[in-house]
Amino acid sequence: MSTVDIRLTVNGESVVETVEPRTTLVDFLREALGLTGSHVGCEHGVCGACTVRLNDAVVRGCLMLAVQCDGARVETIEGVSDAGTIADLQEAFRLRNALQCGFCTPAMLLTAQDLLADGGVPSRDAIREHLSGNYCRCTGYHAIVDAVEAVAKDRDTARAKGATP
């Protein structure tokens, strides 16, 4: 089998690896780099469990080949969590019981952060719509929407007071 060298930045660190051209991004992250927060679910891009950020855009890691990411920036739940940028979302999910088995949680958090990045307080319908590509089989979505809405309101209040959320 032929292989390809790729160079990318993963969670702020330069990575150079040799991969088979058929290796998906999520498999590369999990197997080659040990970043197991993004999960392999349906392998068709439907469930959202494999969600990561590629050059600041939320993408499905099962639909991307690692070779397509040559030269790109990839952020996983591990990197975003370690940086502390979603600590408030993580806490809100915990407090509102918006997670149970945890399988969908990393993708939900990355997708919610993407929604909240522009600021403001989205409507509950807008939150549901933005999260609609992420399936949760344990909690239902009410608690997840509650958590995202609470963080949006808290961040908006902090911005209004001139604080950085």
Coordinates of N, CA and C in Angstrom, one line a residue:
M1 N 0.9 -1.2 0.0 CA 0.0 0.0 0.0 C 0.9 1.2 0.0
S2 N 0.5 2.2 -0.8 CA 1.3 3.5 -0.8 C 1.0 4.3 0.4
T3 N 1.9 5.2 0.7 CA 1.7 6.1 1.8 C 2.0 7.5 1.4
V4 N 1.6 8.5 2.1 CA 1.8 9.9 1.8 C 2.2 10.6 3.1
D5 N 3.2 11.5 3.0 CA 3.6 12.3 4.1 C 2.7 13.5 4.2
I6 N 2.2 13.8 5.4 CA 1.4 15.0 5.6 C 2.0 15.9 6.7
R7 N 1.8 17.2 6.6 CA 2.2 18.1 7.7 C 1.0 18.9 8.0
L8 N 0.7 19.0 9.3 CA -0.4 19.8 9.7 C -0.2 20.3 11.2
T9 N -1.0 21.2 11.6 CA -0.9 21.6 13.0 C -2.1 21.1 13.7
V10 N -1.9 20.4 14.8 CA -3.0 19.8 15.5 C -2.9 20.3 17.0
N11 N -4.0 21.0 17.3 CA -4.0 21.7 18.7 C -2.8 22.5 19.0
G12 N -2.4 23.2 17.9 CA -1.2 24.2 18.1 C 0.1 23.6 17.9
E13 N 0.2 22.3 17.7 CA 1.5 21.6 17.6 C 1.7 21.1 16.2
S14 N 2.9 21.3 15.6 CA 3.2 20.8 14.3 C 3.3 19.3 14.3
V15 N 2.7 18.7 13.3 CA 2.7 17.2 13.2 C 3.2 16.8 11.8
V16 N 4.1 15.9 11.7 CA 4.5 15.3 10.4 C 4.3 13.8 10.5
E17 N 3.5 13.3 9.7 CA 3.2 11.8 9.7 C 3.1 11.3 8.3
T18 N 3.3 10.0 8.3 CA 3.0 9.2 7.0 C 1.8 8.4 7.2
V19 N 0.9 8.6 6.2 CA -0.5 7.9 6.3 C -0.8 7.2 5.0
E20 N -1.7 6.3 5.1 CA -2.3 5.7 3.9 C -3.3 6.7 3.3
P21 N -3.3 6.9 2.0 CA -4.3 7.8 1.5 C -5.7 7.7 1.9
R22 N -6.1 6.5 2.2 CA -7.5 6.2 2.6 C -7.8 6.5 4.1
T23 N -6.9 6.9 4.8 CA -7.1 7.1 6.3 C -7.9 8.3 6.5
T24 N -9.0 8.2 7.2 CA -9.9 9.3 7.5 C -9.2 10.2 8.6
L25 N -9.6 11.4 8.6 CA -9.0 12.4 9.6 C -9.3 11.9 11.0
V26 N -10.5 11.4 11.3 CA -10.8 11.0 12.7 C -10.0 9.7 13.1
D27 N -9.8 8.8 12.1 CA -9.0 7.6 12.4 C -7.5 8.1 12.6
F28 N -7.0 9.0 11.8 CA -5.7 9.5 12.0 C -5.5 10.1 13.4
L29 N -6.4 11.0 13.8 CA -6.3 11.6 15.1 C -6.3 10.6 16.2
R30 N -7.2 9.6 16.1 CA -7.4 8.6 17.2 C -6.2 7.7 17.2
E31 N -5.8 7.1 16.1 CA -4.9 6.0 16.0 C -3.4 6.5 16.0
A32 N -3.1 7.5 15.1 CA -1.7 8.0 15.0 C -1.4 9.0 16.1
L33 N -2.3 9.8 16.6 CA -2.0 10.8 17.6 C -2.5 10.5 19.0
G34 N -3.4 9.5 19.1 CA -3.9 9.2 20.4 C -4.9 10.2 20.9
L35 N -5.5 11.0 20.0 CA -6.5 12.0 20.4 C -7.9 11.3 20.2
T36 N -8.4 10.7 21.3 CA -9.6 9.9 21.2 C -10.9 10.6 21.6
G37 N -10.9 11.9 21.8 CA -12.1 12.6 22.1 C -13.1 12.6 21.0
S38 N -12.6 12.7 19.8 CA -13.6 12.6 18.6 C -13.8 11.1 18.4
H39 N -15.1 10.8 18.3 CA -15.5 9.4 18.2 C -15.9 9.0 16.7
V40 N -15.8 7.7 16.5 CA -16.2 7.2 15.2 C -17.6 6.6 15.5
G41 N -18.6 7.1 14.8 CA -20.0 6.7 15.0 C -20.5 6.0 13.8
C42 N -21.2 6.8 13.0 CA -21.9 6.2 11.8 C -21.0 6.0 10.6
E43 N -19.9 6.8 10.6 CA -18.9 6.8 9.5 C -19.5 7.2 8.1
H44 N -20.6 8.0 8.3 CA -21.3 8.6 7.1 C -21.5 10.1 7.2
G45 N -21.0 10.7 8.3 CA -21.2 12.1 8.5 C -22.5 12.5 9.1
V46 N -23.3 11.6 9.5 CA -24.7 11.9 9.9 C -24.7 12.1 11.4
C47 N -24.0 11.4 12.2 CA -24.2 11.4 13.7 C -23.4 12.6 14.3
G48 N -22.4 13.0 13.7 CA -21.6 14.1 14.3 C -20.6 13.8 15.3
A49 N -20.5 12.5 15.7 CA -19.6 12.2 16.8 C -18.1 12.4 16.5
C50 N -17.8 12.5 15.2 CA -16.4 12.7 14.8 C -16.0 14.2 14.6
T51 N -16.8 15.1 15.0 CA -16.7 16.5 14.8 C -15.3 17.0 15.3
V52 N -14.6 17.8 14.4 CA -13.4 18.5 14.8 C -13.5 19.8 14.1
R53 N -12.5 20.7 14.3 CA -12.4 22.0 13.6 C -11.2 21.8 12.6
L54 N -11.4 22.3 11.4 CA -10.4 22.3 10.4 C -10.3 23.7 9.9
N55 N -9.2 24.4 10.1 CA -9.1 25.8 9.8 C -10.3 26.6 10.2
D56 N -10.7 26.4 11.5 CA -11.7 27.2 12.2 C -13.1 26.8 11.7
A57 N -13.3 25.8 10.8 CA -14.6 25.4 10.4 C -14.9 24.0 11.1
V58 N -16.1 23.8 11.5 CA -16.5 22.6 12.1 C -16.7 21.6 10.9
V59 N -16.1 20.4 11.0 CA -16.2 19.4 9.9 C -16.4 18.0 10.6
R60 N -16.8 17.1 9.8 CA -17.0 15.7 10.1 C -15.6 15.0 9.8
G61 N -15.0 14.5 10.8 CA -13.7 13.9 10.7 C -13.8 12.6 9.9
C62 N -15.0 11.9 9.9 CA -15.1 10.7 9.1 C -15.2 10.9 7.6
L63 N -15.6 12.2 7.2 CA -15.7 12.5 5.8 C -14.5 13.1 5.2
M64 N -13.5 13.4 6.0 CA -12.3 14.1 5.6 C -11.2 13.0 5.6
L65 N -10.4 13.0 4.6 CA -9.2 12.2 4.6 C -8.1 12.9 5.2
A66 N -7.2 12.3 5.9 CA -6.1 12.9 6.5 C -5.2 13.7 5.5
V67 N -5.1 13.1 4.3 CA -4.3 13.7 3.3 C -4.9 15.0 2.8
Q68 N -6.2 15.2 2.9 CA -6.8 16.4 2.5 C -6.5 17.6 3.5
C69 N -6.0 17.2 4.7 CA -5.7 18.2 5.7 C -4.2 18.6 5.7
D70 N -3.5 18.2 4.7 CA -2.1 18.6 4.6 C -2.0 20.1 4.6
G71 N -1.2 20.7 5.5 CA -1.0 22.1 5.6 C -2.1 22.8 6.4
A72 N -3.0 22.1 7.0 CA -4.2 22.7 7.7 C -3.9 22.7 9.2
R73 N -4.9 23.5 9.8 CA -4.9 23.5 11.3 C -6.1 22.7 11.8
V74 N -5.9 21.8 12.7 CA -6.9 21.0 13.2 C -7.0 21.2 14.7
E75 N -8.2 21.4 15.2 CA -8.4 21.5 16.6 C -9.4 20.4 17.0
T76 N -9.0 19.7 18.1 CA -9.9 18.6 18.6 C -10.4 19.1 20.0
I77 N -11.3 18.3 20.5 CA -11.8 18.6 21.8 C -10.7 18.7 22.9
E78 N -9.7 17.8 22.7 CA -8.6 17.9 23.7 C -7.9 19.3 23.7
G79 N -7.7 19.8 22.5 CA -7.0 21.1 22.4 C -7.8 22.2 22.9
V80 N -9.1 22.2 22.5 CA -10.0 23.3 22.9 C -10.2 23.2 24.4
S81 N -10.3 22.0 25.0 CA -10.5 21.8 26.4 C -9.3 22.2 27.2
D82 N -8.1 21.8 26.7 CA -6.9 22.2 27.4 C -6.6 23.7 27.4
A83 N -7.1 24.3 26.3 CA -6.9 25.8 26.2 C -7.9 26.5 27.2
G84 N -8.9 25.9 27.7 CA -9.9 26.5 28.6 C -10.9 27.3 27.9
T85 N -11.0 27.3 26.6 CA -11.9 28.1 25.8 C -13.4 27.6 25.9
I86 N -13.6 26.4 26.4 CA -14.9 25.8 26.5 C -15.2 25.5 28.0
A87 N -14.4 25.9 28.9 CA -14.6 25.5 30.3 C -16.0 25.9 30.8
D88 N -16.6 27.0 30.4 CA -17.9 27.4 30.8 C -19.0 26.5 30.2
L89 N -18.8 26.1 28.9 CA -19.7 25.1 28.3 C -19.6 23.8 29.0
Q90 N -18.4 23.3 29.3 CA -18.3 22.0 30.0 C -19.0 22.1 31.3
E91 N -18.8 23.1 32.1 CA -19.4 23.2 33.4 C -21.0 23.3 33.2
A92 N -21.4 24.0 32.3 CA -22.9 24.1 32.1 C -23.5 22.8 31.7
F93 N -22.8 22.0 30.8 CA -23.2 20.7 30.5 C -23.3 19.8 31.8
R94 N -22.3 19.9 32.6 CA -22.3 19.1 33.8 C -23.4 19.5 34.8
L95 N -23.6 20.8 35.0 CA -24.6 21.3 35.9 C -26.0 21.0 35.5
R96 N -26.2 21.0 34.2 CA -27.6 20.9 33.6 C -27.9 19.4 33.2
N97 N -26.9 18.5 33.5 CA -27.1 17.1 33.1 C -27.3 17.0 31.6
A98 N -26.5 17.7 30.9 CA -26.6 17.7 29.4 C -25.6 16.7 28.8
L99 N -25.2 15.8 29.6 CA -24.3 14.7 29.1 C -24.6 13.4 30.0
Q100 N -24.5 12.3 29.4 CA -24.6 11.1 30.1 C -23.5 10.1 29.8
C101 N -23.6 9.4 28.6 CA -22.6 8.5 28.3 C -21.3 9.2 27.8
G102 N -21.5 10.4 27.3 CA -20.3 11.2 26.9 C -19.9 11.0 25.4
F103 N -20.5 10.1 24.7 CA -20.1 9.8 23.4 C -20.3 11.0 22.4
C104 N -21.4 11.7 22.5 CA -21.7 12.8 21.7 C -21.1 14.1 22.2
T105 N -20.8 14.1 23.5 CA -20.5 15.4 24.2 C -19.3 16.2 23.5
P106 N -18.2 15.6 23.2 CA -17.1 16.4 22.6 C -17.6 17.1 21.3
A107 N -18.4 16.5 20.5 CA -18.9 17.1 19.3 C -19.9 18.2 19.6
M108 N -20.8 17.9 20.5 CA -21.7 18.9 21.0 C -21.0 20.2 21.5
L109 N -20.0 20.0 22.3 CA -19.2 21.1 22.8 C -18.6 21.9 21.7
L110 N -17.9 21.2 20.8 CA -17.3 22.0 19.6 C -18.3 22.7 18.8
T111 N -19.4 22.1 18.5 CA -20.4 22.7 17.7 C -21.1 23.9 18.4
A112 N -21.3 23.7 19.7 CA -21.9 24.8 20.5 C -20.9 26.0 20.6
Q113 N -19.6 25.7 20.7 CA -18.6 26.8 20.8 C -18.6 27.5 19.4
D114 N -18.8 26.8 18.3 CA -18.8 27.4 17.0 C -20.0 28.3 16.9
L115 N -21.2 27.9 17.4 CA -22.4 28.8 17.4 C -22.1 30.0 18.2
L116 N -21.5 29.9 19.4 CA -21.4 31.0 20.3 C -20.2 31.9 20.0
A117 N -19.4 31.6 19.0 CA -18.2 32.3 18.7 C -18.5 33.8 18.3
D118 N -19.6 34.0 17.6 CA -20.0 35.3 17.1 C -20.6 36.2 18.2
G119 N -20.9 35.6 19.4 CA -21.5 36.4 20.5 C -23.0 36.5 20.3
G120 N -23.6 37.2 21.2 CA -25.0 37.3 21.2 C -25.7 36.1 21.9
V121 N -27.0 36.1 21.9 CA -27.7 35.0 22.5 C -28.7 34.5 21.4
P122 N -28.3 33.3 20.9 CA -29.2 32.8 19.8 C -30.5 32.3 20.4
S123 N -31.5 32.2 19.6 CA -32.8 31.6 20.1 C -32.6 30.1 20.3
R124 N -33.5 29.6 21.1 CA -33.5 28.1 21.3 C -33.7 27.4 20.0
D125 N -34.4 27.9 19.1 CA -34.6 27.3 17.8 C -33.2 27.3 17.0
A126 N -32.5 28.4 17.1 CA -31.2 28.6 16.4 C -30.2 27.6 17.1
I127 N -30.3 27.5 18.4 CA -29.4 26.5 19.0 C -29.7 25.1 18.5
R128 N -30.9 24.7 18.6 CA -31.3 23.4 18.1 C -30.9 23.2 16.6
E129 N -31.1 24.2 15.8 CA -30.7 24.0 14.4 C -29.2 23.8 14.3
H130 N -28.4 24.6 15.0 CA -27.0 24.5 14.9 C -26.5 23.2 15.4
L131 N -27.1 22.6 16.4 CA -26.7 21.3 17.0 C -27.4 20.1 16.2
S132 N -28.2 20.4 15.3 CA -29.0 19.3 14.7 C -28.2 18.2 14.0
G133 N -27.0 18.5 13.6 CA -26.1 17.5 13.0 C -25.4 16.6 14.0
N134 N -25.7 16.8 15.3 CA -25.1 16.0 16.3 C -26.2 15.2 17.1
Y135 N -26.1 13.8 17.0 CA -27.1 13.0 17.6 C -26.7 12.7 19.1
C136 N -27.6 12.7 19.9 CA -27.5 12.2 21.3 C -28.6 11.2 21.6
R137 N -28.1 10.1 22.0 CA -29.1 9.0 22.3 C -29.4 8.8 23.7
C138 N -28.8 9.6 24.6 CA -29.0 9.4 26.0 C -29.8 10.5 26.7
T139 N -29.5 11.8 26.5 CA -30.1 12.9 27.3 C -31.3 13.5 26.7
G140 N -31.5 13.3 25.4 CA -32.5 14.2 24.7 C -31.8 15.5 24.6
Y141 N -32.4 16.5 24.0 CA -31.8 17.7 23.6 C -32.1 18.9 24.5
H142 N -33.2 18.7 25.3 CA -33.6 19.9 26.1 C -32.5 20.4 27.1
A143 N -31.8 19.5 27.8 CA -30.8 19.9 28.7 C -29.6 20.5 28.0
I144 N -29.3 19.9 26.8 CA -28.2 20.5 26.0 C -28.5 21.9 25.5
V145 N -29.7 22.1 25.0 CA -30.1 23.5 24.6 C -30.1 24.4 25.8
D146 N -30.6 23.9 27.0 CA -30.5 24.7 28.2 C -29.1 25.2 28.5
A147 N -28.1 24.2 28.4 CA -26.7 24.5 28.8 C -26.1 25.6 27.8
V148 N -26.4 25.4 26.5 CA -25.8 26.3 25.5 C -26.5 27.7 25.7
E149 N -27.8 27.7 25.9 CA -28.4 29.0 26.1 C -27.9 29.7 27.4
A150 N -27.7 29.0 28.5 CA -27.2 29.6 29.7 C -25.8 30.2 29.5
V151 N -24.9 29.5 28.8 CA -23.6 30.0 28.5 C -23.7 31.2 27.6
A152 N -24.5 31.2 26.6 CA -24.7 32.4 25.7 C -25.1 33.6 26.5
K153 N -26.1 33.4 27.4 CA -26.5 34.5 28.2 C -25.4 35.0 29.2
D154 N -24.7 34.1 29.8 CA -23.6 34.5 30.7 C -22.5 35.2 29.9
R155 N -22.1 34.7 28.7 CA -21.1 35.4 27.9 C -21.6 36.8 27.5
D156 N -22.8 36.9 27.1 CA -23.4 38.2 26.6 C -23.4 39.2 27.8
T157 N -23.7 38.7 29.0 CA -23.7 39.6 30.2 C -22.3 40.1 30.5
A158 N -21.3 39.1 30.4 CA -19.9 39.5 30.6 C -19.4 40.5 29.6
R159 N -19.8 40.3 28.3 CA -19.4 41.3 27.3 C -20.0 42.7 27.6
A160 N -21.2 42.7 28.0 CA -21.9 44.0 28.2 C -21.2 44.7 29.4
K161 N -20.7 44.0 30.3 CA -20.0 44.6 31.4 C -18.5 44.9 31.1
G162 N -18.1 44.5 29.9 CA -16.7 44.8 29.5 C -15.7 43.7 29.9
A163 N -16.2 42.6 30.4 CA -15.3 41.5 30.8 C -15.2 40.6 29.6
T164 N -14.0 39.9 29.6 CA -13.8 38.9 28.6 C -14.3 37.5 29.1
P165 N -15.3 36.9 28.4 CA -15.8 35.6 28.9 C -14.8 34.5 28.8

